[in-house]
Amino acid sequence: MVGSAGQRAFDSDEQVAASPIGSSHRVGMADLPLGPWAGAVVEAVVRKSGRVWHADPDCSQRPARVETSSYRQPDTGSLQDLVLPENLHCNPPGELGAYRRAANRLLEYDAETCGAEDRLAAGGLSLGLLDERLQHGDHDLEAVLASGELAAVWAVVRQRRNGLLVALRDAADSGSERLAVMVLADWVRSGRTRREHQPRYTEFLELAVERLERHRLAQGGADRQIANTWLPDWLVDVSTGTAPANATARLVGQVVGSADVRASHDVPAAVTKKVWTSVGRAWESLLTKLAGEYPGDIVAVFH
Ligand SMILES: [Zn+2]
């Protein structure tokens, strides 16, 4: 599943021609060559009548008294076809282990790209991916990825990531107000516990309490407590790149589905939905208003 924005970035002729994998295909083990695993024999050990297997002789959790089994790997196929015990604690040493770790890294990396593409299609900006300082690359694994049999697929997933980053930067450039909203949402949320932003947080809280009280949703004056439970979630959602309106839709769904809310709200679900939608809209407006007053220039951080 690739979102429209990601697809745009990934559908140029050149990129598709270079790719052995379909443009919207999330890479899986079946796409990865066996590499040094082809025809290899892996020795694994298990504690007598135990269930956790170890293939690394240097593993600190390897038991002293063990039974050994050999696992011969296929000559052809993909990493999906590896023959290994179900509960394998550690990889064999040397290039087999390094290759398998590199393969796992590749799959994680591609899954992260695909997730961000889906978020972008839904209006969410995974800005963390733009910040190189947040990308913890493992140089040894990346050397395996860049030089060995995984190199061709690695090139494809890197290209896909680069396409995503271009689309993300475009979205960020065209939406500096969106970024201001994200930064502000995080700032407001921090006011829940830190004194200096407390008034701003309280302003959001009061908007909700006022609406909940007006419609007499909660019994026993629980409105403030309920609002205080859900406001931080909404702010976190917005601060991590979800468009405010989408964050509201998600919030309303969660509130309506919440057993706690059902227990305290003595009204039909449709009323709960309507009132909480108005709460979300009020939060959206206040945040947008604050963003309009924000000094800007925060997009520069990501270039
Ligand atoms: Zn182990």
PDB file of C-alpha atoms and ligand atoms in Angstrom:
ATOM      1  CA  MET A   1       0.000   0.000   0.000  1.00  0.00           C
ATOM      2  CA  VAL A   2       1.558   3.205  -1.132  1.00  0.00           C
ATOM      3  CA  GLY A   3      -0.098   6.550  -0.761  1.00  0.00           C
ATOM      4  CA  SER A   4      -0.627   8.840  -3.701  1.00  0.00           C
ATOM      5  CA  ALA A   5       2.189  11.214  -2.782  1.00  0.00           C
ATOM      6  CA  GLY A   6       4.684   8.390  -2.392  1.00  0.00           C
ATOM      7  CA  GLN A   7       3.504   6.788  -5.578  1.00  0.00           C
ATOM      8  CA  ARG A   8       4.075   9.986  -7.484  1.00  0.00           C
ATOM      9  CA  ALA A   9       7.616  10.089  -6.271  1.00  0.00           C
ATOM     10  CA  PHE A  10       8.192   6.432  -7.094  1.00  0.00           C
ATOM     11  CA  ASP A  11       6.545   6.124 -10.467  1.00  0.00           C
ATOM     12  CA  SER A  12       9.007   7.870 -12.754  1.00  0.00           C
ATOM     13  CA  ASP A  13      10.109   5.642 -15.650  1.00  0.00           C
ATOM     14  CA  GLU A  14      13.708   5.661 -14.592  1.00  0.00           C
ATOM     15  CA  GLN A  15      12.969   4.416 -11.096  1.00  0.00           C
ATOM     16  CA  VAL A  16      10.638   1.666 -12.247  1.00  0.00           C
ATOM     17  CA  ALA A  17      13.105   0.505 -14.880  1.00  0.00           C
ATOM     18  CA  ALA A  18      15.827   0.184 -12.251  1.00  0.00           C
ATOM     19  CA  SER A  19      13.578  -1.790  -9.962  1.00  0.00           C
ATOM     20  CA  PRO A  20      13.097  -5.566  -9.955  1.00  0.00           C
ATOM     21  CA  ILE A  21      10.267  -4.920  -7.531  1.00  0.00           C
ATOM     22  CA  GLY A  22       6.880  -3.395  -8.290  1.00  0.00           C
ATOM     23  CA  SER A  23       6.663   0.283  -7.464  1.00  0.00           C
ATOM     24  CA  SER A  24       4.052  -0.152  -4.758  1.00  0.00           C
ATOM     25  CA  HIS A  25       5.418  -3.401  -3.357  1.00  0.00           C
ATOM     26  CA  ARG A  26       6.670  -3.491   0.183  1.00  0.00           C
ATOM     27  CA  VAL A  27       9.881  -5.504   0.202  1.00  0.00           C
ATOM     28  CA  GLY A  28       9.683  -8.840   2.026  1.00  0.00           C
ATOM     29  CA  MET A  29      12.005 -11.751   2.805  1.00  0.00           C
ATOM     30  CA  ALA A  30      10.868 -13.418  -0.444  1.00  0.00           C
ATOM     31  CA  ASP A  31      12.507 -10.550  -2.380  1.00  0.00           C
ATOM     32  CA  LEU A  32      15.910 -11.045  -0.798  1.00  0.00           C
ATOM     33  CA  PRO A  33      18.517 -13.434  -2.253  1.00  0.00           C
ATOM     34  CA  LEU A  34      20.009 -16.181  -0.079  1.00  0.00           C
ATOM     35  CA  GLY A  35      23.504 -14.720  -0.370  1.00  0.00           C
ATOM     36  CA  PRO A  36      25.999 -16.628   1.796  1.00  0.00           C
ATOM     37  CA  TRP A  37      23.137 -18.727   3.195  1.00  0.00           C
ATOM     38  CA  ALA A  38      22.791 -20.693  -0.072  1.00  0.00           C
ATOM     39  CA  GLY A  39      23.789 -24.278   0.713  1.00  0.00           C
ATOM     40  CA  ALA A  40      25.232 -23.334   4.126  1.00  0.00           C
ATOM     41  CA  VAL A  41      24.946 -25.659   7.094  1.00  0.00           C
ATOM     42  CA  VAL A  42      23.971 -23.995  10.353  1.00  0.00           C
ATOM     43  CA  GLU A  43      24.605 -25.638  13.680  1.00  0.00           C
ATOM     44  CA  ALA A  44      22.225 -24.731  16.458  1.00  0.00           C
ATOM     45  CA  VAL A  45      22.054 -25.920  20.028  1.00  0.00           C
ATOM     46  CA  VAL A  46      19.277 -26.218  22.559  1.00  0.00           C
ATOM     47  CA  ARG A  47      19.167 -26.959  26.279  1.00  0.00           C
ATOM     48  CA  LYS A  48      18.149 -30.564  26.878  1.00  0.00           C
ATOM     49  CA  SER A  49      14.352 -30.602  26.506  1.00  0.00           C
ATOM     50  CA  GLY A  50      14.467 -26.791  26.031  1.00  0.00           C
ATOM     51  CA  ARG A  51      12.906 -24.811  23.205  1.00  0.00           C
ATOM     52  CA  VAL A  52      15.172 -21.820  22.595  1.00  0.00           C
ATOM     53  CA  TRP A  53      17.922 -22.446  20.056  1.00  0.00           C
ATOM     54  CA  HIS A  54      21.269 -20.702  19.777  1.00  0.00           C
ATOM     55  CA  ALA A  55      23.417 -20.534  16.645  1.00  0.00           C
ATOM     56  CA  ASP A  56      26.083 -18.179  17.969  1.00  0.00           C
ATOM     57  CA  PRO A  57      28.782 -20.073  19.939  1.00  0.00           C
ATOM     58  CA  ASP A  58      29.602 -16.846  21.785  1.00  0.00           C
ATOM     59  CA  CYS A  59      26.042 -16.124  22.898  1.00  0.00           C
ATOM     60  CA  SER A  60      26.007 -15.272  26.610  1.00  0.00           C
ATOM     61  CA  GLN A  61      22.725 -17.136  27.083  1.00  0.00           C
ATOM     62  CA  ARG A  62      23.876 -20.341  25.463  1.00  0.00           C
ATOM     63  CA  PRO A  63      23.343 -23.189  27.936  1.00  0.00           C
ATOM     64  CA  ALA A  64      26.247 -25.364  29.053  1.00  0.00           C
ATOM     65  CA  ARG A  65      24.768 -28.795  28.392  1.00  0.00           C
ATOM     66  CA  VAL A  66      23.178 -28.894  24.986  1.00  0.00           C
ATOM     67  CA  GLU A  67      21.855 -30.942  22.130  1.00  0.00           C
ATOM     68  CA  THR A  68      23.039 -29.978  18.651  1.00  0.00           C
ATOM     69  CA  SER A  69      21.220 -30.051  15.322  1.00  0.00           C
ATOM     70  CA  SER A  70      22.356 -29.141  11.842  1.00  0.00           C
ATOM     71  CA  TYR A  71      20.207 -27.184   9.448  1.00  0.00           C
ATOM     72  CA  ARG A  72      21.127 -27.334   5.789  1.00  0.00           C
ATOM     73  CA  GLN A  73      19.996 -24.310   3.846  1.00  0.00           C
ATOM     74  CA  PRO A  74      18.517 -24.448   0.327  1.00  0.00           C
ATOM     75  CA  ASP A  75      20.751 -23.827  -2.701  1.00  0.00           C
ATOM     76  CA  THR A  76      18.193 -21.648  -4.432  1.00  0.00           C
ATOM     77  CA  GLY A  77      15.298 -19.444  -3.391  1.00  0.00           C
ATOM     78  CA  SER A  78      15.118 -16.491  -1.047  1.00  0.00           C
ATOM     79  CA  LEU A  79      15.639 -15.691   2.621  1.00  0.00           C
ATOM     80  CA  GLN A  80      12.020 -16.702   3.158  1.00  0.00           C
ATOM     81  CA  ASP A  81      13.118 -20.284   2.486  1.00  0.00           C
ATOM     82  CA  LEU A  82      15.699 -20.506   5.291  1.00  0.00           C
ATOM     83  CA  VAL A  83      15.474 -23.689   7.335  1.00  0.00           C
ATOM     84  CA  LEU A  84      15.887 -22.760  10.994  1.00  0.00           C
ATOM     85  CA  PRO A  85      14.387 -23.763  14.343  1.00  0.00           C
ATOM     86  CA  GLU A  86      11.320 -21.772  15.329  1.00  0.00           C
ATOM     87  CA  ASN A  87      12.757 -20.130  18.444  1.00  0.00           C
ATOM     88  CA  LEU A  88      16.193 -19.112  17.265  1.00  0.00           C
ATOM     89  CA  HIS A  89      17.735 -16.732  19.813  1.00  0.00           C
ATOM     90  CA  CYS A  90      20.862 -15.689  17.955  1.00  0.00           C
ATOM     91  CA  ASN A  91      22.254 -15.807  14.446  1.00  0.00           C
ATOM     92  CA  PRO A  92      25.277 -17.828  13.383  1.00  0.00           C
ATOM     93  CA  PRO A  93      28.555 -15.890  13.596  1.00  0.00           C
ATOM     94  CA  GLY A  94      30.397 -14.284  10.709  1.00  0.00           C
ATOM     95  CA  GLU A  95      28.951 -13.398   7.358  1.00  0.00           C
ATOM     96  CA  LEU A  96      25.750 -15.443   7.797  1.00  0.00           C
ATOM     97  CA  GLY A  97      24.715 -13.453  10.848  1.00  0.00           C
ATOM     98  CA  ALA A  98      25.828 -10.157   9.357  1.00  0.00           C
ATOM     99  CA  TYR A  99      23.880 -10.864   6.174  1.00  0.00           C
ATOM    100  CA  ARG A 100      20.685 -11.733   8.042  1.00  0.00           C
ATOM    101  CA  ARG A 101      20.929  -8.650  10.279  1.00  0.00           C
ATOM    102  CA  ALA A 102      21.491  -6.518   7.201  1.00  0.00           C
ATOM    103  CA  ALA A 103      18.414  -8.078   5.580  1.00  0.00           C
ATOM    104  CA  ASN A 104      16.324  -7.288   8.656  1.00  0.00           C
ATOM    105  CA  ARG A 105      17.615  -3.720   8.629  1.00  0.00           C
ATOM    106  CA  LEU A 106      16.625  -3.413   4.966  1.00  0.00           C
ATOM    107  CA  LEU A 107      13.085  -4.619   5.686  1.00  0.00           C
ATOM    108  CA  GLU A 108      12.693  -2.249   8.650  1.00  0.00           C
ATOM    109  CA  TYR A 109      13.962   0.635   6.567  1.00  0.00           C
ATOM    110  CA  ASP A 110      11.508  -0.093   3.763  1.00  0.00           C
ATOM    111  CA  ALA A 111       8.615  -0.599   6.186  1.00  0.00           C
ATOM    112  CA  GLU A 112       9.444   2.804   7.690  1.00  0.00           C
ATOM    113  CA  THR A 113       9.383   4.376   4.225  1.00  0.00           C
ATOM    114  CA  CYS A 114       6.053   2.716   3.386  1.00  0.00           C
ATOM    115  CA  GLY A 115       4.545   3.814   6.695  1.00  0.00           C
ATOM    116  CA  ALA A 116       5.632   7.395   6.060  1.00  0.00           C
ATOM    117  CA  GLU A 117       4.212   7.240   2.519  1.00  0.00           C
ATOM    118  CA  ASP A 118       0.866   6.128   3.908  1.00  0.00           C
ATOM    119  CA  ARG A 119       0.966   8.898   6.518  1.00  0.00           C
ATOM    120  CA  LEU A 120       1.829  11.468   3.882  1.00  0.00           C
ATOM    121  CA  ALA A 121      -1.108  10.332   1.745  1.00  0.00           C
ATOM    122  CA  ALA A 122      -3.318  10.927   4.798  1.00  0.00           C
ATOM    123  CA  GLY A 123      -1.837  14.395   5.356  1.00  0.00           C
ATOM    124  CA  GLY A 124       0.730  13.394   7.993  1.00  0.00           C
ATOM    125  CA  LEU A 125       4.338  14.578   7.840  1.00  0.00           C
ATOM    126  CA  SER A 126       6.949  12.170   9.204  1.00  0.00           C
ATOM    127  CA  LEU A 127       9.438  14.967   9.632  1.00  0.00           C
ATOM    128  CA  GLY A 128      11.768  12.880  11.781  1.00  0.00           C
ATOM    129  CA  LEU A 129      12.882  11.147   8.577  1.00  0.00           C
ATOM    130  CA  LEU A 130      14.182  14.467   7.240  1.00  0.00           C
ATOM    131  CA  ASP A 131      16.484  14.941  10.177  1.00  0.00           C
ATOM    132  CA  GLU A 132      19.678  13.006   9.485  1.00  0.00           C
ATOM    133  CA  ARG A 133      20.652  13.240  13.137  1.00  0.00           C
ATOM    134  CA  LEU A 134      17.704  11.015  14.044  1.00  0.00           C
ATOM    135  CA  GLN A 135      18.668   8.265  11.595  1.00  0.00           C
ATOM    136  CA  HIS A 136      20.772   5.784  13.527  1.00  0.00           C
ATOM    137  CA  GLY A 137      22.605   3.996  10.756  1.00  0.00           C
ATOM    138  CA  ASP A 138      24.762   0.999  11.624  1.00  0.00           C
ATOM    139  CA  HIS A 139      27.860   1.362   9.452  1.00  0.00           C
ATOM    140  CA  ASP A 140      28.785  -2.334   9.475  1.00  0.00           C
ATOM    141  CA  LEU A 141      25.323  -3.355   8.329  1.00  0.00           C
ATOM    142  CA  GLU A 142      25.220  -0.639   5.724  1.00  0.00           C
ATOM    143  CA  ALA A 143      28.525  -1.881   4.313  1.00  0.00           C
ATOM    144  CA  VAL A 144      26.960  -5.353   3.911  1.00  0.00           C
ATOM    145  CA  LEU A 145      23.887  -3.803   2.317  1.00  0.00           C
ATOM    146  CA  ALA A 146      25.868  -1.680  -0.103  1.00  0.00           C
ATOM    147  CA  SER A 147      28.340  -4.284  -1.336  1.00  0.00           C
ATOM    148  CA  GLY A 148      26.853  -7.782  -1.169  1.00  0.00           C
ATOM    149  CA  GLU A 149      23.996  -9.577  -2.858  1.00  0.00           C
ATOM    150  CA  LEU A 150      21.498  -7.316  -1.122  1.00  0.00           C
ATOM    151  CA  ALA A 151      22.907  -4.279  -2.918  1.00  0.00           C
ATOM    152  CA  ALA A 152      20.390  -4.304  -5.793  1.00  0.00           C
ATOM    153  CA  VAL A 153      17.347  -4.342  -3.507  1.00  0.00           C
ATOM    154  CA  TRP A 154      18.993  -1.895  -1.105  1.00  0.00           C
ATOM    155  CA  ALA A 155      19.415   0.515  -4.028  1.00  0.00           C
ATOM    156  CA  VAL A 156      15.702   0.224  -4.761  1.00  0.00           C
ATOM    157  CA  VAL A 157      14.587   0.887  -1.193  1.00  0.00           C
ATOM    158  CA  ARG A 158      17.037   3.798  -0.907  1.00  0.00           C
ATOM    159  CA  GLN A 159      15.614   5.268  -4.083  1.00  0.00           C
ATOM    160  CA  ARG A 160      12.133   4.854  -2.718  1.00  0.00           C
ATOM    161  CA  ARG A 161      13.196   6.621   0.503  1.00  0.00           C
ATOM    162  CA  ASN A 162      14.754   9.465  -1.479  1.00  0.00           C
ATOM    163  CA  GLY A 163      11.506   9.898  -3.398  1.00  0.00           C
ATOM    164  CA  LEU A 164       9.642  10.073  -0.111  1.00  0.00           C
ATOM    165  CA  LEU A 165      12.078  12.655   1.285  1.00  0.00           C
ATOM    166  CA  VAL A 166      11.567  14.854  -1.783  1.00  0.00           C
ATOM    167  CA  ALA A 167       7.797  14.608  -1.349  1.00  0.00           C
ATOM    168  CA  LEU A 168       8.119  15.343   2.386  1.00  0.00           C
ATOM    169  CA  ARG A 169      10.283  18.415   1.789  1.00  0.00           C
ATOM    170  CA  ASP A 170       7.800  19.650  -0.809  1.00  0.00           C
ATOM    171  CA  ALA A 171       4.951  19.187   1.636  1.00  0.00           C
ATOM    172  CA  ALA A 172       6.941  20.933   4.374  1.00  0.00           C
ATOM    173  CA  ASP A 173       7.874  23.841   2.076  1.00  0.00           C
ATOM    174  CA  SER A 174       4.318  24.364   0.986  1.00  0.00           C
ATOM    175  CA  GLY A 175       3.059  24.153   4.518  1.00  0.00           C
ATOM    176  CA  SER A 176       5.138  26.220   6.886  1.00  0.00           C
ATOM    177  CA  GLU A 177       1.929  26.996   8.736  1.00  0.00           C
ATOM    178  CA  ARG A 178       1.415  23.248   9.158  1.00  0.00           C
ATOM    179  CA  LEU A 179       4.863  23.046  10.747  1.00  0.00           C
ATOM    180  CA  ALA A 180       4.116  25.947  13.026  1.00  0.00           C
ATOM    181  CA  VAL A 181       0.957  24.099  14.082  1.00  0.00           C
ATOM    182  CA  MET A 182       2.973  20.968  14.845  1.00  0.00           C
ATOM    183  CA  VAL A 183       5.588  22.800  16.861  1.00  0.00           C
ATOM    184  CA  LEU A 184       2.926  24.719  18.744  1.00  0.00           C
ATOM    185  CA  ALA A 185       0.937  21.591  19.525  1.00  0.00           C
ATOM    186  CA  ASP A 186       4.005  20.154  21.193  1.00  0.00           C
ATOM    187  CA  TRP A 187       4.614  23.393  23.068  1.00  0.00           C
ATOM    188  CA  VAL A 188       1.019  23.544  24.318  1.00  0.00           C
ATOM    189  CA  ARG A 189       1.113  19.894  25.388  1.00  0.00           C
ATOM    190  CA  SER A 190       4.230  20.525  27.484  1.00  0.00           C
ATOM    191  CA  GLY A 191       2.145  23.015  29.472  1.00  0.00           C
ATOM    192  CA  ARG A 192       0.219  20.178  31.048  1.00  0.00           C
ATOM    193  CA  THR A 193       3.052  19.625  33.480  1.00  0.00           C
ATOM    194  CA  ARG A 194       5.452  22.534  33.059  1.00  0.00           C
ATOM    195  CA  ARG A 195       4.433  25.718  34.693  1.00  0.00           C
ATOM    196  CA  GLU A 196       5.558  28.209  32.039  1.00  0.00           C
ATOM    197  CA  HIS A 197       3.109  26.972  29.384  1.00  0.00           C
ATOM    198  CA  GLN A 198       0.343  26.177  31.809  1.00  0.00           C
ATOM    199  CA  PRO A 199      -1.947  29.067  30.815  1.00  0.00           C
ATOM    200  CA  ARG A 200      -1.901  28.025  27.148  1.00  0.00           C
ATOM    201  CA  TYR A 201      -2.706  24.427  27.989  1.00  0.00           C
ATOM    202  CA  THR A 202      -5.455  25.567  30.331  1.00  0.00           C
ATOM    203  CA  GLU A 203      -6.944  27.647  27.537  1.00  0.00           C
ATOM    204  CA  PHE A 204      -7.342  24.487  25.422  1.00  0.00           C
ATOM    205  CA  LEU A 205      -8.661  22.563  28.384  1.00  0.00           C
ATOM    206  CA  GLU A 206     -11.276  25.215  29.151  1.00  0.00           C
ATOM    207  CA  LEU A 207     -12.524  25.185  25.552  1.00  0.00           C
ATOM    208  CA  ALA A 208     -13.327  21.498  25.989  1.00  0.00           C
ATOM    209  CA  VAL A 209     -14.753  21.752  29.501  1.00  0.00           C
ATOM    210  CA  GLU A 210     -17.043  24.579  28.435  1.00  0.00           C
ATOM    211  CA  ARG A 211     -18.488  22.498  25.575  1.00  0.00           C
ATOM    212  CA  LEU A 212     -18.826  19.315  27.592  1.00  0.00           C
ATOM    213  CA  GLU A 213     -20.563  21.140  30.455  1.00  0.00           C
ATOM    214  CA  ARG A 214     -22.878  22.993  28.124  1.00  0.00           C
ATOM    215  CA  HIS A 215     -24.186  19.654  26.847  1.00  0.00           C
ATOM    216  CA  ARG A 216     -24.133  18.025  30.294  1.00  0.00           C
ATOM    217  CA  LEU A 217     -22.261  15.013  28.991  1.00  0.00           C
ATOM    218  CA  ALA A 218     -20.484  13.772  32.079  1.00  0.00           C
ATOM    219  CA  GLN A 219     -21.979  12.898  35.406  1.00  0.00           C
ATOM    220  CA  GLY A 220     -20.530  14.108  38.673  1.00  0.00           C
ATOM    221  CA  GLY A 221     -18.412  16.946  37.242  1.00  0.00           C
ATOM    222  CA  ALA A 222     -16.014  14.616  35.463  1.00  0.00           C
ATOM    223  CA  ASP A 223     -15.753  16.861  32.386  1.00  0.00           C
ATOM    224  CA  ARG A 224     -12.421  18.430  33.303  1.00  0.00           C
ATOM    225  CA  GLN A 225     -10.833  15.119  34.089  1.00  0.00           C
ATOM    226  CA  ILE A 226     -12.090  13.616  30.835  1.00  0.00           C
ATOM    227  CA  ALA A 227     -10.905  16.587  28.788  1.00  0.00           C
ATOM    228  CA  ASN A 228      -7.537  16.400  30.514  1.00  0.00           C
ATOM    229  CA  THR A 229      -7.269  12.752  29.534  1.00  0.00           C
ATOM    230  CA  TRP A 230      -7.883  13.315  25.828  1.00  0.00           C
ATOM    231  CA  LEU A 231      -6.308  16.699  25.104  1.00  0.00           C
ATOM    232  CA  PRO A 232      -2.671  15.507  25.360  1.00  0.00           C
ATOM    233  CA  ASP A 233      -3.367  12.641  22.923  1.00  0.00           C
ATOM    234  CA  TRP A 234      -4.793  15.074  20.419  1.00  0.00           C
ATOM    235  CA  LEU A 235      -1.819  17.417  20.809  1.00  0.00           C
ATOM    236  CA  VAL A 236       0.689  14.585  20.399  1.00  0.00           C
ATOM    237  CA  ASP A 237      -1.125  13.452  17.274  1.00  0.00           C
ATOM    238  CA  VAL A 238      -0.912  16.939  15.754  1.00  0.00           C
ATOM    239  CA  SER A 239       2.674  17.515  16.883  1.00  0.00           C
ATOM    240  CA  THR A 240       3.780  14.310  15.139  1.00  0.00           C
ATOM    241  CA  GLY A 241       2.385  15.429  11.814  1.00  0.00           C
ATOM    242  CA  THR A 242      -1.264  14.419  11.677  1.00  0.00           C
ATOM    243  CA  ALA A 243      -3.398  17.160  10.143  1.00  0.00           C
ATOM    244  CA  PRO A 244      -5.507  18.702  12.967  1.00  0.00           C
ATOM    245  CA  ALA A 245      -8.807  17.748  11.314  1.00  0.00           C
ATOM    246  CA  ASN A 246      -7.619  14.142  11.015  1.00  0.00           C
ATOM    247  CA  ALA A 247      -6.470  14.194  14.634  1.00  0.00           C
ATOM    248  CA  THR A 248      -9.968  15.321  15.607  1.00  0.00           C
ATOM    249  CA  ALA A 249     -11.572  12.521  13.583  1.00  0.00           C
ATOM    250  CA  ARG A 250      -9.328   9.990  15.314  1.00  0.00           C
ATOM    251  CA  LEU A 251     -10.017  11.519  18.729  1.00  0.00           C
ATOM    252  CA  VAL A 252     -13.778  11.394  18.222  1.00  0.00           C
ATOM    253  CA  GLY A 253     -13.567   7.754  17.188  1.00  0.00           C
ATOM    254  CA  GLN A 254     -11.539   6.890  20.270  1.00  0.00           C
ATOM    255  CA  VAL A 255     -13.747   8.853  22.651  1.00  0.00           C
ATOM    256  CA  VAL A 256     -16.930   7.303  21.308  1.00  0.00           C
ATOM    257  CA  GLY A 257     -15.358   3.846  21.576  1.00  0.00           C
ATOM    258  CA  SER A 258     -14.007   4.387  25.090  1.00  0.00           C
ATOM    259  CA  ALA A 259     -15.623   2.349  27.859  1.00  0.00           C
ATOM    260  CA  ASP A 260     -14.701   5.046  30.420  1.00  0.00           C
ATOM    261  CA  VAL A 261     -16.494   7.702  28.421  1.00  0.00           C
ATOM    262  CA  ARG A 262     -19.532   5.488  27.885  1.00  0.00           C
ATOM    263  CA  ALA A 263     -19.686   4.900  31.634  1.00  0.00           C
ATOM    264  CA  SER A 264     -19.624   8.627  32.463  1.00  0.00           C
ATOM    265  CA  HIS A 265     -21.651  10.051  29.549  1.00  0.00           C
ATOM    266  CA  ASP A 266     -25.359   9.601  30.032  1.00  0.00           C
ATOM    267  CA  VAL A 267     -26.187  10.438  26.385  1.00  0.00           C
ATOM    268  CA  PRO A 268     -26.434   8.577  23.060  1.00  0.00           C
ATOM    269  CA  ALA A 269     -23.182   7.988  21.167  1.00  0.00           C
ATOM    270  CA  ALA A 270     -24.329  10.349  18.399  1.00  0.00           C
ATOM    271  CA  VAL A 271     -24.440  13.226  20.905  1.00  0.00           C
ATOM    272  CA  THR A 272     -21.017  12.343  22.299  1.00  0.00           C
ATOM    273  CA  LYS A 273     -19.703  12.337  18.739  1.00  0.00           C
ATOM    274  CA  LYS A 274     -21.221  15.706  17.904  1.00  0.00           C
ATOM    275  CA  VAL A 275     -19.993  17.448  21.043  1.00  0.00           C
ATOM    276  CA  TRP A 276     -16.473  16.025  20.832  1.00  0.00           C
ATOM    277  CA  THR A 277     -16.289  17.013  17.174  1.00  0.00           C
ATOM    278  CA  SER A 278     -17.053  20.579  18.274  1.00  0.00           C
ATOM    279  CA  VAL A 279     -14.347  20.291  20.942  1.00  0.00           C
ATOM    280  CA  GLY A 280     -11.837  19.215  18.284  1.00  0.00           C
ATOM    281  CA  ARG A 281     -12.901  22.051  15.960  1.00  0.00           C
ATOM    282  CA  ALA A 282     -12.391  24.562  18.769  1.00  0.00           C
ATOM    283  CA  TRP A 283      -8.895  23.204  19.433  1.00  0.00           C
ATOM    284  CA  GLU A 284      -8.108  23.322  15.687  1.00  0.00           C
ATOM    285  CA  SER A 285      -9.172  26.969  15.475  1.00  0.00           C
ATOM    286  CA  LEU A 286      -7.174  28.044  18.485  1.00  0.00           C
ATOM    287  CA  LEU A 287      -4.066  26.251  17.243  1.00  0.00           C
ATOM    288  CA  THR A 288      -4.413  27.766  13.760  1.00  0.00           C
ATOM    289  CA  LYS A 289      -4.849  31.202  15.280  1.00  0.00           C
ATOM    290  CA  LEU A 290      -1.716  30.774  17.404  1.00  0.00           C
ATOM    291  CA  ALA A 291       0.217  29.490  14.366  1.00  0.00           C
ATOM    292  CA  GLY A 292      -0.714  32.654  12.472  1.00  0.00           C
ATOM    293  CA  GLU A 293       0.992  34.636  15.217  1.00  0.00           C
ATOM    294  CA  TYR A 294       4.044  32.393  15.286  1.00  0.00           C
ATOM    295  CA  PRO A 295       7.325  33.951  14.059  1.00  0.00           C
ATOM    296  CA  GLY A 296       8.008  31.270  11.447  1.00  0.00           C
ATOM    297  CA  ASP A 297      11.356  30.164   9.973  1.00  0.00           C
ATOM    298  CA  ILE A 298      11.072  26.734  11.538  1.00  0.00           C
ATOM    299  CA  VAL A 299      11.095  24.980   8.158  1.00  0.00           C
ATOM    300  CA  ALA A 300      14.772  25.906   7.858  1.00  0.00           C
ATOM    301  CA  VAL A 301      15.572  23.289  10.510  1.00  0.00           C
ATOM    302  CA  PHE A 302      14.811  20.527   8.064  1.00  0.00           C
ATOM    303  CA  HIS A 303      17.075  21.657   5.212  1.00  0.00           C
TER     304      HIS A 303
HETATM  305 ZN    ZN B   1      21.703 -17.090  21.847  1.00  0.00          ZN
END
